[in-house]
Coordinates of C-alpha atoms in Angstrom, one line a residue:
X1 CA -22.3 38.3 115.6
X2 CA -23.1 39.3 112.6
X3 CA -20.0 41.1 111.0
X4 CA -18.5 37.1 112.6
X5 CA -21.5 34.9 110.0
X6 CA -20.2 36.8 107.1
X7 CA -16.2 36.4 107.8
X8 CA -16.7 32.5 108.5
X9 CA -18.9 32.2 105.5
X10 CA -16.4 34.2 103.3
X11 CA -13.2 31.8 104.6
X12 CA -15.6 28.5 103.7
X13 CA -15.9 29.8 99.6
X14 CA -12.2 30.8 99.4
X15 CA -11.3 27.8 100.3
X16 CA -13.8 26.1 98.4
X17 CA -12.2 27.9 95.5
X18 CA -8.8 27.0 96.1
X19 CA -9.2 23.5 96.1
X20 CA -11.4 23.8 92.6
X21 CA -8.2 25.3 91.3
X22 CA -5.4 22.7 92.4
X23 CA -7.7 19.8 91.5
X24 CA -8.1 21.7 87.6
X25 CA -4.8 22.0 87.6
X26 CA -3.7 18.4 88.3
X27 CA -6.2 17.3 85.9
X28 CA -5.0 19.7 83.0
X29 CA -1.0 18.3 83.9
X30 CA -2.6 14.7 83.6
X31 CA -4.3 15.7 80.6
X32 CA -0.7 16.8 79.3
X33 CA 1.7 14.5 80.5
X34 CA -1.2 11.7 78.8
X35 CA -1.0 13.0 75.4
X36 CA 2.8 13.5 75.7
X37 CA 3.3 9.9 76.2
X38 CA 0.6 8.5 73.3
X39 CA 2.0 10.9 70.3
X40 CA 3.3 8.7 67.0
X41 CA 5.5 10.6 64.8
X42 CA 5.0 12.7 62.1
X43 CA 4.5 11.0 58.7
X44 CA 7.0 11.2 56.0
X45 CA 6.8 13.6 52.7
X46 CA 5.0 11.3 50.0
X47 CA 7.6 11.2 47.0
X48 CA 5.5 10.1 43.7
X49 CA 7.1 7.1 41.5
X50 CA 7.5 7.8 37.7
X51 CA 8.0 5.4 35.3
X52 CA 11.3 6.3 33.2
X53 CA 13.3 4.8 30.3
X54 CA 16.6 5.2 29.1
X55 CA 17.1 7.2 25.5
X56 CA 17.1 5.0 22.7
X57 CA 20.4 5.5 20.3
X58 CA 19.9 4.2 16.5
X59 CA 20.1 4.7 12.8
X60 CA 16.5 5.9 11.7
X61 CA 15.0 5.6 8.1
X62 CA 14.1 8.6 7.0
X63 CA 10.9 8.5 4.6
X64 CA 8.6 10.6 2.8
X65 CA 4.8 10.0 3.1
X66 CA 2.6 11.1 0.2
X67 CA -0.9 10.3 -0.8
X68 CA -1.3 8.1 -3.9
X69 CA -4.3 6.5 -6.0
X70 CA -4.2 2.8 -7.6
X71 CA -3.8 2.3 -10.6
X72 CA -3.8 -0.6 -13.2
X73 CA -0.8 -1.4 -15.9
X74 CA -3.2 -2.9 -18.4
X75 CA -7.0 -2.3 -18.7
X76 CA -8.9 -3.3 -21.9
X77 CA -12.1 -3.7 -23.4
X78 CA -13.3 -6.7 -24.6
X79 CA -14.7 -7.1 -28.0
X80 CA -15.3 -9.6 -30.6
X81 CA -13.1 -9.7 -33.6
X82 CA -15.6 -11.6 -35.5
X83 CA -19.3 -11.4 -35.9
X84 CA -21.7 -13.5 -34.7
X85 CA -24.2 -14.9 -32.0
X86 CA -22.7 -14.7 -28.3
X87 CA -23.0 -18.4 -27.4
X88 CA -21.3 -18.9 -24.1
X89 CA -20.2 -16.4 -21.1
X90 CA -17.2 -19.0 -19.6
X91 CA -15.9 -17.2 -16.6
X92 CA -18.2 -15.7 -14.5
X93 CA -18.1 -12.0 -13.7
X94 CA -15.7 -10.6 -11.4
X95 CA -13.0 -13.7 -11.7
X96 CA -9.4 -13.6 -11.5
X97 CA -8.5 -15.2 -14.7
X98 CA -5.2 -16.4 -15.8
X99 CA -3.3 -15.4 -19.6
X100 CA -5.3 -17.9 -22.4
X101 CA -8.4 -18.4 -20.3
X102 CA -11.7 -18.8 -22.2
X103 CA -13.9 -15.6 -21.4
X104 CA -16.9 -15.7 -24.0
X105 CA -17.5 -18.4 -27.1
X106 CA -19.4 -17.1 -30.3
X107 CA -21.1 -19.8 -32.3
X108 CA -18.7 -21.3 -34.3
X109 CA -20.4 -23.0 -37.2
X110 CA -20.1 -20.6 -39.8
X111 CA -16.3 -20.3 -39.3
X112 CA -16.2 -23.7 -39.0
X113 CA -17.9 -24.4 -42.3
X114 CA -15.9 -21.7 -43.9
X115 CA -12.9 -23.2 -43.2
X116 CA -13.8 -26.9 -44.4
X117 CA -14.6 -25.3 -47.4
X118 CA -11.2 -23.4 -47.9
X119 CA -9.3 -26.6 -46.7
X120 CA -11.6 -28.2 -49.7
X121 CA -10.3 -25.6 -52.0
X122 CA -6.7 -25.9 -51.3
X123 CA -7.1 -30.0 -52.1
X124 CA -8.5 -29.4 -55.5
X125 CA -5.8 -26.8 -56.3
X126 CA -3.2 -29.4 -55.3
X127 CA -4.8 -31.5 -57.9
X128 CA -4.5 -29.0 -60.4
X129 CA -1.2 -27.6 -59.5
X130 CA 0.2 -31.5 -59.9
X131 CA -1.2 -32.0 -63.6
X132 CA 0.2 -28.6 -64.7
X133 CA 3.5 -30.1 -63.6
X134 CA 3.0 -33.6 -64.8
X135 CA 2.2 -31.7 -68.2
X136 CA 4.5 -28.8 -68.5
X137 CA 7.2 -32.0 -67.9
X138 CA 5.9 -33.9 -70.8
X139 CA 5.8 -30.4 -72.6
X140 CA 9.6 -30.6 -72.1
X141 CA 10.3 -33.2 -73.5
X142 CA 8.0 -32.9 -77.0
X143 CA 9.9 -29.0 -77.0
X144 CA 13.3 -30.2 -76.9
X145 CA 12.5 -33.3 -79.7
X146 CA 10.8 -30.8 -81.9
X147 CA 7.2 -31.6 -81.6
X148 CA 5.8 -29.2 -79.3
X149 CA 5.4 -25.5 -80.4
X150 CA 6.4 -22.6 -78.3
X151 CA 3.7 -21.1 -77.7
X152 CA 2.0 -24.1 -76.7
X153 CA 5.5 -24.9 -74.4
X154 CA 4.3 -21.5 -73.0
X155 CA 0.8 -21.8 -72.3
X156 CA 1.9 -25.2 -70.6
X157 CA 4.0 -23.3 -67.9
X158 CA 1.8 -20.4 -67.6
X159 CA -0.6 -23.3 -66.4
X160 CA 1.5 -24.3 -64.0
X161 CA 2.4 -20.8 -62.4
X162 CA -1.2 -20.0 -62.0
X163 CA -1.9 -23.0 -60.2
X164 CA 0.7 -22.2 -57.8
X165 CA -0.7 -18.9 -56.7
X166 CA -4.1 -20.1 -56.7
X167 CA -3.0 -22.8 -54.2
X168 CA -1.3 -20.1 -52.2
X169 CA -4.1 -18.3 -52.5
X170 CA -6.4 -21.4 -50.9
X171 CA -3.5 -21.8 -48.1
X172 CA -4.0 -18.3 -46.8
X173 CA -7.7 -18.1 -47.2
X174 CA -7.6 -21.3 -44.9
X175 CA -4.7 -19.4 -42.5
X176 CA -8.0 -16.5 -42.6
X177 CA -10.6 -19.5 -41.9
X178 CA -8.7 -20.5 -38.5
X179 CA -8.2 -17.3 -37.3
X180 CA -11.7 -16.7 -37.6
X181 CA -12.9 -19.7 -36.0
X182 CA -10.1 -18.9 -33.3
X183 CA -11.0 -15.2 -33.1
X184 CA -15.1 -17.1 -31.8
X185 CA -13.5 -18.1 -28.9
X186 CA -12.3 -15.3 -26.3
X187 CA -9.3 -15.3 -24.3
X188 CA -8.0 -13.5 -21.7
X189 CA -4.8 -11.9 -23.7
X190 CA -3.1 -11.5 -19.9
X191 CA -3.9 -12.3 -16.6
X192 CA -6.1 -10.1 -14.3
X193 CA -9.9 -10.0 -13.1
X194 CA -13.0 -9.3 -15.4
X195 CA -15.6 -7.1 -14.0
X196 CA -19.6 -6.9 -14.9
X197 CA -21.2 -8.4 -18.0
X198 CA -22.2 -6.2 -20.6
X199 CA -23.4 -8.3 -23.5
X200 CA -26.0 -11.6 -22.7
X201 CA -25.8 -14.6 -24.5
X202 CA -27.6 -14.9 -27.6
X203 CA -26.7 -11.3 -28.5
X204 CA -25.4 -10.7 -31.7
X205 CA -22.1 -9.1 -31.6
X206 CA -20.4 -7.1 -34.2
X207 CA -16.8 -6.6 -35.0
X208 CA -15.0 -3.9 -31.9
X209 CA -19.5 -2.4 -31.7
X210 CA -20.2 -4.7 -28.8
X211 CA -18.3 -4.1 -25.5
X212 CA -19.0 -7.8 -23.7
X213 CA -16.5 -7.3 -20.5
X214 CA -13.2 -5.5 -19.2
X215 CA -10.3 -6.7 -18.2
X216 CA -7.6 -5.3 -15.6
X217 CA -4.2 -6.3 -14.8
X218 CA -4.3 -6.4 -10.6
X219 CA -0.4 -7.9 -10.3
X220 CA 1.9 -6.2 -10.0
X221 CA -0.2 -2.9 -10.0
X222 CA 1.0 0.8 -10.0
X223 CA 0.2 3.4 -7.2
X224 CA 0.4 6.8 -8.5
X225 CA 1.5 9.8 -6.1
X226 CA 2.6 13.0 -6.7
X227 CA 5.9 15.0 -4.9
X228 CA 6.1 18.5 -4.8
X229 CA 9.0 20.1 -6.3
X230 CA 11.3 20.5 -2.9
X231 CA 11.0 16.9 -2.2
X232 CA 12.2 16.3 -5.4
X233 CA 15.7 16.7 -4.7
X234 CA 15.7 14.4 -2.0
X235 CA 14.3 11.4 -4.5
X236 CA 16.9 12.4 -7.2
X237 CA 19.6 12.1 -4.0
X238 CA 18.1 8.9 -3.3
X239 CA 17.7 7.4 -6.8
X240 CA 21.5 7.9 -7.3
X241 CA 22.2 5.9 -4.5
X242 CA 20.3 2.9 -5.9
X243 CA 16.1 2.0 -6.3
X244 CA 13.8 3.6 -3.8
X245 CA 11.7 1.2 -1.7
X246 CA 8.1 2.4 -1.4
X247 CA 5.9 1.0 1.1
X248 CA 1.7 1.5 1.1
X249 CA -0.7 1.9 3.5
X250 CA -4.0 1.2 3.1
X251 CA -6.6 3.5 5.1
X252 CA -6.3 2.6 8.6
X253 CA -2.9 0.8 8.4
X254 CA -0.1 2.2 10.6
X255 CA 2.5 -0.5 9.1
X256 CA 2.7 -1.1 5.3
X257 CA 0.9 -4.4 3.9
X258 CA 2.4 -4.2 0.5
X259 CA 6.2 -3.3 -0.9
X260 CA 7.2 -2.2 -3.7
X261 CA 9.8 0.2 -5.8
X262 CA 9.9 3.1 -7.3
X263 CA 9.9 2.8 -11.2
X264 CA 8.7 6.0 -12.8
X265 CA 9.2 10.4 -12.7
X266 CA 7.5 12.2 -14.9
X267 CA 9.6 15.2 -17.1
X268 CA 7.9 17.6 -16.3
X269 CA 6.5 19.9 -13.1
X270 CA 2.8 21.1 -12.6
X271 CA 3.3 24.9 -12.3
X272 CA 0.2 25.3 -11.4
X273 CA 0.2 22.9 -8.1
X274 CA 4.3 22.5 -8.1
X275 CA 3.8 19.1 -7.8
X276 CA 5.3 15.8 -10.5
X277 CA 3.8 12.6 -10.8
X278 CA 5.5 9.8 -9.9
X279 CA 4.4 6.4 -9.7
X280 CA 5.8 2.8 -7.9
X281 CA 5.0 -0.6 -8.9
X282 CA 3.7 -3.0 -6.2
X283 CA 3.4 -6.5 -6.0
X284 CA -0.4 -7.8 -5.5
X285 CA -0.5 -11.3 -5.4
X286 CA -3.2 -11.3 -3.1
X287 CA -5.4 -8.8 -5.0
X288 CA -5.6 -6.4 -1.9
X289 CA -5.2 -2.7 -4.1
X290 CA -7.7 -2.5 -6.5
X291 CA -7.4 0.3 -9.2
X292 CA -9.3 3.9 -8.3
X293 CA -8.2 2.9 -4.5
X294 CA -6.6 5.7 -2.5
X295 CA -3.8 4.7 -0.1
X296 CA -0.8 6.4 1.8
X297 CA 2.8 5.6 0.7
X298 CA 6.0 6.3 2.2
X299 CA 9.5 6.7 0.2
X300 CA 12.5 5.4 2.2
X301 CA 14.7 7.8 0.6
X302 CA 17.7 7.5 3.4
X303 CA 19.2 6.6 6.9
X304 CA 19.9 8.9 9.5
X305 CA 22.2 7.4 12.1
X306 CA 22.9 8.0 15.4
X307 CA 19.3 9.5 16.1
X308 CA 17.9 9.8 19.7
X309 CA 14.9 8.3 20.3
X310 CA 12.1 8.5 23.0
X311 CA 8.7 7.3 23.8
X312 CA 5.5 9.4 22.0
X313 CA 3.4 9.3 25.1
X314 CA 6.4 11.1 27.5
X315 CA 5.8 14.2 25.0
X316 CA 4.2 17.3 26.8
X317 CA 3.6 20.8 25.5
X318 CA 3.1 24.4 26.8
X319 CA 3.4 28.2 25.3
X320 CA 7.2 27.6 24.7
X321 CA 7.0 23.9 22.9
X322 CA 7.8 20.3 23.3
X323 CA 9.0 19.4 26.3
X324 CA 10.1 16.4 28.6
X325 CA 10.5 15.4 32.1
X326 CA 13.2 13.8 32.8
X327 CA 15.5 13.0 35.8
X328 CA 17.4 15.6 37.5
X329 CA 20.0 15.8 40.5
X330 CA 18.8 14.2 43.6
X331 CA 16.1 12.5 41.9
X332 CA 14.0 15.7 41.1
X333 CA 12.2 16.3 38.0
X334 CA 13.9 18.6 35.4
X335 CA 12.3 19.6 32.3
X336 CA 13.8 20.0 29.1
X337 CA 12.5 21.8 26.2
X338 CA 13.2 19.7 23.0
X339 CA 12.5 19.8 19.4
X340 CA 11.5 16.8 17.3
X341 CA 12.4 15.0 14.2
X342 CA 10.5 11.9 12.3
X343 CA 9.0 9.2 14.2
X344 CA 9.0 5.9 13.7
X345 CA 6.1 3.4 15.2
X346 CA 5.7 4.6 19.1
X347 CA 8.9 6.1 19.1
X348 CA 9.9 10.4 18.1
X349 CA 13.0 11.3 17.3
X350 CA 14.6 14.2 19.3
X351 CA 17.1 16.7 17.1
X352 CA 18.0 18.9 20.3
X353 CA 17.2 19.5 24.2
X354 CA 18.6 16.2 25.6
X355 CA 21.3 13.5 26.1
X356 CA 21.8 9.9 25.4
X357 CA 22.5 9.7 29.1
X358 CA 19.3 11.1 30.2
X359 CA 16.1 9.1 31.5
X360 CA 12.7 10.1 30.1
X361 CA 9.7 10.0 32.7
X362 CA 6.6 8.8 30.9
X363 CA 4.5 8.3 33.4
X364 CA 2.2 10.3 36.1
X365 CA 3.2 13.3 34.0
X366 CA -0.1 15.0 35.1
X367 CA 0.8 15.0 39.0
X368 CA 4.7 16.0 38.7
X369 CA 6.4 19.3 37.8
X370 CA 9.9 20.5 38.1
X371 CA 12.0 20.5 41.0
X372 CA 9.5 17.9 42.4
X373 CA 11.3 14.8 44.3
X374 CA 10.1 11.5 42.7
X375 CA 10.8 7.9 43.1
X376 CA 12.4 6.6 39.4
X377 CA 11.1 3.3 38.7
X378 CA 13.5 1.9 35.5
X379 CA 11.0 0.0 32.5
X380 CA 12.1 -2.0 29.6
X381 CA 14.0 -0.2 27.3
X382 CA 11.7 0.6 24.2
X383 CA 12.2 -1.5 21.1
X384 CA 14.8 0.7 18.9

């Protein structure tokens, strides 16, 4: 009976067991044949869009950039050329002041009074001069009818000869009196700017001892640079061909505010520095350089046509150089070592390492390399 309990009780678990295992089994093919059925398909490769431009083709100027100092054609001293009190300061300090314009006034009345006197001077002379005529005529007569002596014929025309010179004695002491009373009133002798005043009014002024003002010529104006001795040649090339535009740059500036052409070379070379100045004269209507000023300039010496072209910003570097992405077969990126020549605003010239045909990647470069699949996506061509 008992040996039976345990057989029973041994059949009841297996098959317990058994139908554990098909219902696991149904669930697990459920389980399957459920996520089978719900699957979405695999995503596509993500392929990064580049920005890219086409090579620009064009004639390039070719110039060479030096640093140059301001400096002014004319700058004086101003002094007075007659003694005197300083009476009147006319233009205030620091004006722009045209050729003739009254600067400074001394009092006048001495040179005033001096010349009424000579004009005085030259009227009573005129007197005299017209009796020793009126006489040395009558002399004439009385000589020639026999009642007049020589010597007294003489005396009669030395009289007149010395009252010539002393009138043209009078006349230039009065040409003296009005450039004296001229020389009290000064004038700008060309135009330019005055700077600081250095003598107050009522000073008393002596003749080139009192330094009142100065005076600088600001248009046109030089700028003063100095080549070495190798760029030299290329000038001399350039100078042959015709005059040599210079443009300036003041600090800060990337394009030139003021034009103007080359004009001078000095004969000789620094040995010392291997270096010769030079110097171009600008136009400055507008007063912008001011002498002592230091600026950039840049010599447009010649053309260089057919030049490739391509965007600053696509440049990228490594251990070997330059370098560019740019456009390969299938869309992939290919880079190409390059070397570069003069730039010219955001563009870079490129002497080797790519074709007119190619198309220059200039964006994302950070998250491409080669052989990577992008997506081109053409911009405006830049301006050439």
């Amino acid at each position: 009976m008992r040996r039976w309990k345990i057989a029973l009780g041994t059949a009841v678990a297996l098959g317990a067991i058994s139908v554990a295992s098909v219902h696991l089994l149904d669930m697990g093919n459920f389980g399957l044949h459920s996520s089978t059925a719900g699957a979405a398909p695999a995503p596509a490769a993500f392929v990064m869009p580049v920005p890219v431009v086409n090579v620009v083709k064009k004639t390039l100027p070719i110039y060479l950039d030096y640093a140059a100092r301001v400096e002014s054609i004319r700058s004086i001293t101003l002094q007075a050329r007659v003694p005197g009190y300083l009476q009147e300061q006319t233009a205030a300090d620091g004006s722009d002041v045209k050729q003739g314009d009254m600067l400074y006034r001394i009092a006048p009345e001495d040179y005033q009074a001096a010349l009424d006197q000579a004009k005085a001077q030259v009227q009573r002379d005129t007197a005299t001069l017209d009796y020793a005529k009126s006489n040395l005529g009558r002399g004439t007569d009385l000589a020639k009818a026999g009642y007049l002596a020589k010597d007294s014929f003489d005396q009669r025309t030395s009289n007149l000869r010395t009252a010539e010179a002393a009138l043209a004695v009078d006349q230039a002491t009065v040409r003296t009196a009005e450039l004296n009373l001229g020389y009290a009133e000064i004038k700008a002798p060309f135009s330019g700017r005055i700077g600081r005043n250095q003598a107050s009014v009522g000073t008393l002024v002596s003749v080139a001892g009192t330094v009142l003002n100065t005076l600088v010529q600001l248009d046109p104006i030089y700028v003063t640079f100095n080549p070495s001795e190798s760029d030299l040649v290329q000038i001399e090339q350039a100078k042959a061909n015709g005059p040599i535009a210079v443009d300036v740059l003041l600090p800060g500036e990337t394009q030139p505010s003021q034009k103007g052409e080359l004009t001078f070379i000095d004969n000789t070379i620094d040995h010392s520095t291997g270096t010769i100045t030079a110097r171009a004269t600008i136009g400055n209507a507008k007063f912008t350089l001011l002498p002592g000023q230091y600026v950039r300039v840049r010599l447009h010496v010649k053309e260089q046509p057919n030049t490739l072209m391509v965007p600053q910003v696509a440049l990228g570097s490594s251990q070997l150089g330059k370098y560019l992405y740019v456009i390969g077969k299938g869309n992939t990126v290919d880079q190409k070592l390059v070397s570069l020549g003069p730039s010219d605003g955001d563009l870079i010239s490129v002497t080797s390492g790519i074709s007119e045909t190619d198309q220059v990647i200039t964006g994302n470069l950070q998250k491409i390399g080669p052989g990577m699949p992008v997506s081109p996506l053409p911009q405006p061509k830049p301006a050439g």
